[in-house]
């Protein structure tokens, strides 16, 4: 979504949440280019940390400002790159099988796509490591919250805290647990998707769309274009 400077007043001072319903902070500033396009937002995170975040990591949904976690943003970008590369490779192989392009053009494009695929495989290692690390962090947080819930229940049942305090505390813990479980499941789904895309062979059933040839007006000579290989 493109945001211009004259639209930014809609977002300044507004709360920022993550995709799992947790409030992260507030938009307190912005940075724009010479064309007046907003390139990043300054976000107050928990009132103790301030961070400049690229506008691409934000989603603006139903009046909410949603900030994608870094791991999710990186994972989605990687998935799209892998899928795009494999589609291009399939289209190239289809064209080559139909002898619909010169060999030098095929060789050049094939080399470029192979190099891009090698690069994306290296990037995938980094992203998968990031995802696995986040899963471990969330598992540790879930364990900590479950311990806290157990402590609150014991204190309530033993008569150490009243029901009102117990319900307020347990509701907060329950909400945090739900958010962590939702995020953990999302991380796992992205990790599985990346691994599946990596192992998936190039789909040679993809059909390249024939390029229509321009029709020549009747009675007009057909121009001859000479293309020199470089």
Tab-separated table of C-alpha atoms in Angstrom:
chain	number	residue	atom	x	y	z
A	1	UNK	CA	0.000	0.000	0.000
A	2	UNK	CA	1.357	3.397	-0.995
A	3	UNK	CA	0.998	6.202	1.530
A	4	UNK	CA	1.639	9.851	0.696
A	5	UNK	CA	2.710	12.539	3.124
A	6	UNK	CA	-0.666	14.270	2.918
A	7	UNK	CA	-2.307	11.026	4.144
A	8	UNK	CA	0.021	10.332	7.061
A	9	UNK	CA	-2.094	12.233	9.604
A	10	UNK	CA	-4.479	9.246	9.549
A	11	UNK	CA	-1.812	7.073	11.152
A	12	UNK	CA	0.233	9.318	13.449
A	13	UNK	CA	-0.342	8.518	17.110
A	14	UNK	CA	-2.336	5.386	16.273
A	15	UNK	CA	-1.622	2.013	17.936
A	16	UNK	CA	0.357	-0.684	16.132
A	17	UNK	CA	-0.537	-4.368	16.573
A	18	UNK	CA	0.950	-7.614	15.293
A	19	UNK	CA	-1.030	-10.210	13.277
A	20	UNK	CA	-1.772	-12.092	16.521
A	21	UNK	CA	-3.619	-9.296	18.266
A	22	UNK	CA	-0.824	-8.011	20.507
A	23	UNK	CA	-0.343	-4.281	20.845
A	24	UNK	CA	3.249	-3.366	20.024
A	25	UNK	CA	3.269	0.401	20.374
A	26	UNK	CA	2.358	3.558	18.478
A	27	UNK	CA	3.264	5.368	15.269
A	28	UNK	CA	5.160	8.489	16.348
A	29	UNK	CA	6.781	9.638	13.100
A	30	UNK	CA	7.509	8.943	9.459
A	31	UNK	CA	10.149	9.311	6.756
A	32	UNK	CA	9.394	10.153	3.132
A	33	UNK	CA	11.215	10.627	-0.160
A	34	UNK	CA	11.354	13.654	-2.457
A	35	UNK	CA	8.177	12.487	-4.224
A	36	UNK	CA	6.203	12.638	-0.995
A	37	UNK	CA	5.928	8.847	-0.643
A	38	UNK	CA	6.223	7.525	2.893
A	39	UNK	CA	9.073	5.006	3.005
A	40	UNK	CA	9.084	4.081	6.701
A	41	UNK	CA	7.362	4.726	10.014
A	42	UNK	CA	8.907	5.476	13.390
A	43	UNK	CA	7.300	3.222	15.982
A	44	UNK	CA	7.381	3.441	19.754
A	45	UNK	CA	7.686	-0.161	20.973
A	46	UNK	CA	6.590	-0.601	24.566
A	47	UNK	CA	7.503	3.033	25.344
A	48	UNK	CA	11.147	2.025	25.838
A	49	UNK	CA	12.290	1.243	22.303
A	50	UNK	CA	11.960	3.344	19.161
A	51	UNK	CA	12.453	1.844	15.739
A	52	UNK	CA	12.274	2.936	12.110
A	53	UNK	CA	10.408	0.254	10.130
A	54	UNK	CA	10.030	0.011	6.339
A	55	UNK	CA	6.512	0.705	5.134
A	56	UNK	CA	6.478	-2.688	3.339
A	57	UNK	CA	6.214	-4.470	6.687
A	58	UNK	CA	2.915	-2.781	7.521
A	59	UNK	CA	-0.607	-3.770	6.608
A	60	UNK	CA	-3.493	-1.363	7.023
A	61	UNK	CA	-6.637	-3.400	7.669
A	62	UNK	CA	-10.028	-2.170	8.879
A	63	UNK	CA	-8.496	0.849	10.553
A	64	UNK	CA	-5.762	-1.211	12.214
A	65	UNK	CA	-2.037	-0.743	11.652
A	66	UNK	CA	-0.550	-4.234	11.572
A	67	UNK	CA	3.205	-4.721	11.730
A	68	UNK	CA	4.432	-8.039	10.348
A	69	UNK	CA	7.173	-9.663	12.456
A	70	UNK	CA	10.530	-9.674	10.717
A	71	UNK	CA	10.499	-13.478	10.452
A	72	UNK	CA	7.110	-13.418	8.696
A	73	UNK	CA	8.081	-10.645	6.296
A	74	UNK	CA	11.300	-12.469	5.360
A	75	UNK	CA	9.491	-15.808	4.980
A	76	UNK	CA	6.796	-14.422	2.658
A	77	UNK	CA	9.388	-12.688	0.483
A	78	UNK	CA	11.415	-15.895	0.213
A	79	UNK	CA	8.371	-18.003	-0.647
A	80	UNK	CA	7.397	-15.608	-3.421
A	81	UNK	CA	10.934	-15.608	-4.837
A	82	UNK	CA	11.180	-19.403	-4.913
A	83	UNK	CA	7.756	-19.745	-6.532
A	84	UNK	CA	8.508	-17.073	-9.135
A	85	UNK	CA	11.858	-18.620	-10.053
A	86	UNK	CA	10.396	-22.095	-10.465
A	87	UNK	CA	7.596	-20.775	-12.660
A	88	UNK	CA	10.120	-18.971	-14.840
A	89	UNK	CA	12.268	-22.093	-15.117
A	90	UNK	CA	9.242	-24.160	-16.098
A	91	UNK	CA	8.241	-21.607	-18.742
A	92	UNK	CA	11.796	-21.509	-20.112
A	93	UNK	CA	11.964	-25.315	-20.385
A	94	UNK	CA	8.601	-25.377	-22.107
A	95	UNK	CA	9.742	-22.810	-24.664
A	96	UNK	CA	12.948	-24.742	-25.227
A	97	UNK	CA	11.058	-28.018	-25.710
A	98	UNK	CA	8.920	-26.306	-28.346
A	99	UNK	CA	12.063	-24.899	-29.965
A	100	UNK	CA	10.479	-21.500	-29.569
A	101	UNK	CA	13.662	-19.586	-28.777
A	102	UNK	CA	17.292	-19.547	-29.940
A	103	UNK	CA	19.771	-21.773	-28.101
A	104	UNK	CA	21.962	-18.849	-27.060
A	105	UNK	CA	18.930	-17.155	-25.478
A	106	UNK	CA	17.961	-20.354	-23.676
A	107	UNK	CA	21.506	-20.881	-22.368
A	108	UNK	CA	21.758	-17.296	-21.150
A	109	UNK	CA	18.413	-17.349	-19.337
A	110	UNK	CA	19.062	-20.822	-17.918
A	111	UNK	CA	22.389	-19.718	-16.452
A	112	UNK	CA	20.819	-16.615	-14.916
A	113	UNK	CA	17.934	-18.586	-13.377
A	114	UNK	CA	20.267	-21.273	-12.022
A	115	UNK	CA	22.403	-18.618	-10.351
A	116	UNK	CA	19.326	-16.960	-8.859
A	117	UNK	CA	18.096	-20.312	-7.564
A	118	UNK	CA	21.444	-20.996	-5.880
A	119	UNK	CA	21.278	-17.590	-4.217
A	120	UNK	CA	17.747	-18.152	-2.990
A	121	UNK	CA	18.759	-21.524	-1.514
A	122	UNK	CA	21.448	-19.770	0.531
A	123	UNK	CA	18.919	-17.194	1.676
A	124	UNK	CA	16.528	-19.995	2.601
A	125	UNK	CA	19.052	-21.382	5.089
A	126	UNK	CA	19.129	-18.057	6.901
A	127	UNK	CA	15.353	-17.676	6.943
A	128	UNK	CA	14.759	-21.251	8.119
A	129	UNK	CA	17.249	-20.735	10.937
A	130	UNK	CA	15.356	-17.578	11.911
A	131	UNK	CA	12.055	-19.497	11.932
A	132	UNK	CA	13.420	-22.333	14.057
A	133	UNK	CA	14.870	-19.829	16.519
A	134	UNK	CA	11.498	-18.105	16.805
A	135	UNK	CA	9.773	-21.423	17.480
A	136	UNK	CA	12.179	-22.099	20.373
A	137	UNK	CA	11.587	-18.588	21.749
A	138	UNK	CA	7.827	-19.068	21.624
A	139	UNK	CA	8.065	-22.486	23.270
A	140	UNK	CA	10.068	-20.949	26.131
A	141	UNK	CA	7.490	-18.169	26.487
A	142	UNK	CA	4.620	-20.678	26.510
A	143	UNK	CA	6.321	-22.680	29.256
A	144	UNK	CA	6.792	-19.502	31.296
A	145	UNK	CA	3.133	-18.523	30.876
A	146	UNK	CA	1.945	-22.018	31.816
A	147	UNK	CA	4.030	-21.812	34.995
A	148	UNK	CA	2.486	-18.442	35.788
A	149	UNK	CA	-1.021	-19.839	35.216
A	150	UNK	CA	-0.296	-22.756	37.524
A	151	UNK	CA	0.954	-20.396	40.251
A	152	UNK	CA	-2.161	-18.213	39.977
A	153	UNK	CA	-4.485	-21.235	40.168
A	154	UNK	CA	-2.707	-22.614	43.244
A	155	UNK	CA	-2.867	-19.237	44.983
A	156	UNK	CA	-6.556	-18.863	44.195
A	157	UNK	CA	-7.551	-22.368	45.264
A	158	UNK	CA	-5.557	-22.014	48.479
A	159	UNK	CA	-7.424	-18.803	49.311
A	160	UNK	CA	-4.391	-16.515	48.988
A	161	UNK	CA	-5.932	-14.244	46.339
A	162	UNK	CA	-9.595	-13.313	45.735
A	163	UNK	CA	-11.600	-14.441	42.715
A	164	UNK	CA	-11.564	-11.016	41.057
A	165	UNK	CA	-7.761	-10.853	41.047
A	166	UNK	CA	-7.528	-14.472	39.889
A	167	UNK	CA	-9.882	-13.895	36.942
A	168	UNK	CA	-8.083	-10.722	35.850
A	169	UNK	CA	-4.646	-12.360	35.974
A	170	UNK	CA	-5.716	-15.637	34.379
A	171	UNK	CA	-7.476	-13.795	31.534
A	172	UNK	CA	-4.280	-11.883	30.724
A	173	UNK	CA	-2.236	-15.094	30.760
A	174	UNK	CA	-4.801	-16.891	28.608
A	175	UNK	CA	-4.709	-14.133	25.975
A	176	UNK	CA	-0.922	-14.207	25.841
A	177	UNK	CA	-0.943	-18.005	25.542
A	178	UNK	CA	-3.387	-17.872	22.638
A	179	UNK	CA	-1.276	-15.293	20.814
A	180	UNK	CA	1.896	-17.337	21.299
A	181	UNK	CA	0.230	-20.538	20.110
A	182	UNK	CA	-1.156	-18.747	17.036
A	183	UNK	CA	2.235	-17.311	16.169
A	184	UNK	CA	3.984	-20.640	16.737
A	185	UNK	CA	1.555	-22.365	14.369
A	186	UNK	CA	2.109	-19.645	11.766
A	187	UNK	CA	5.898	-20.003	12.010
A	188	UNK	CA	5.609	-23.762	11.522
A	189	UNK	CA	3.377	-23.308	8.488
A	190	UNK	CA	5.868	-20.971	6.832
A	191	UNK	CA	8.754	-23.311	7.640
A	192	UNK	CA	6.869	-26.258	6.114
A	193	UNK	CA	5.940	-24.196	3.047
A	194	UNK	CA	9.528	-23.123	2.394
A	195	UNK	CA	10.816	-26.694	2.714
A	196	UNK	CA	8.053	-27.943	0.418
A	197	UNK	CA	8.836	-25.287	-2.201
A	198	UNK	CA	12.544	-26.156	-2.052
A	199	UNK	CA	11.922	-29.867	-2.614
A	200	UNK	CA	9.243	-29.359	-5.252
A	201	UNK	CA	10.576	-30.105	-8.757
A	202	UNK	CA	10.114	-27.617	-11.551
A	203	UNK	CA	6.610	-28.146	-12.934
A	204	UNK	CA	7.182	-28.805	-16.602
A	205	UNK	CA	3.432	-28.941	-17.172
A	206	UNK	CA	3.413	-25.143	-17.067
A	207	UNK	CA	2.558	-23.957	-20.554
A	208	UNK	CA	4.160	-20.873	-21.941
A	209	UNK	CA	1.645	-18.538	-23.547
A	210	UNK	CA	2.403	-18.130	-27.235
A	211	UNK	CA	3.484	-14.605	-28.137
A	212	UNK	CA	1.057	-13.282	-30.765
A	213	UNK	CA	2.661	-12.122	-33.970
A	214	UNK	CA	1.639	-8.651	-35.181
A	215	UNK	CA	-0.534	-8.708	-38.274
A	216	UNK	CA	0.831	-6.848	-41.279
A	217	UNK	CA	-1.507	-4.567	-43.220
A	218	UNK	CA	-2.394	-6.044	-46.589
A	219	UNK	CA	-0.341	-4.739	-49.445
A	220	UNK	CA	2.392	-3.471	-47.165
A	221	UNK	CA	5.904	-4.953	-47.238
A	222	UNK	CA	6.908	-6.872	-44.127
A	223	UNK	CA	9.825	-5.197	-42.341
A	224	UNK	CA	12.820	-7.385	-41.618
A	225	UNK	CA	14.439	-6.999	-38.196
A	226	UNK	CA	17.920	-8.400	-37.688
A	227	UNK	CA	18.756	-9.322	-34.079
A	228	UNK	CA	22.437	-9.695	-33.360
A	229	UNK	CA	23.489	-11.986	-30.548
A	230	UNK	CA	25.610	-10.323	-27.863
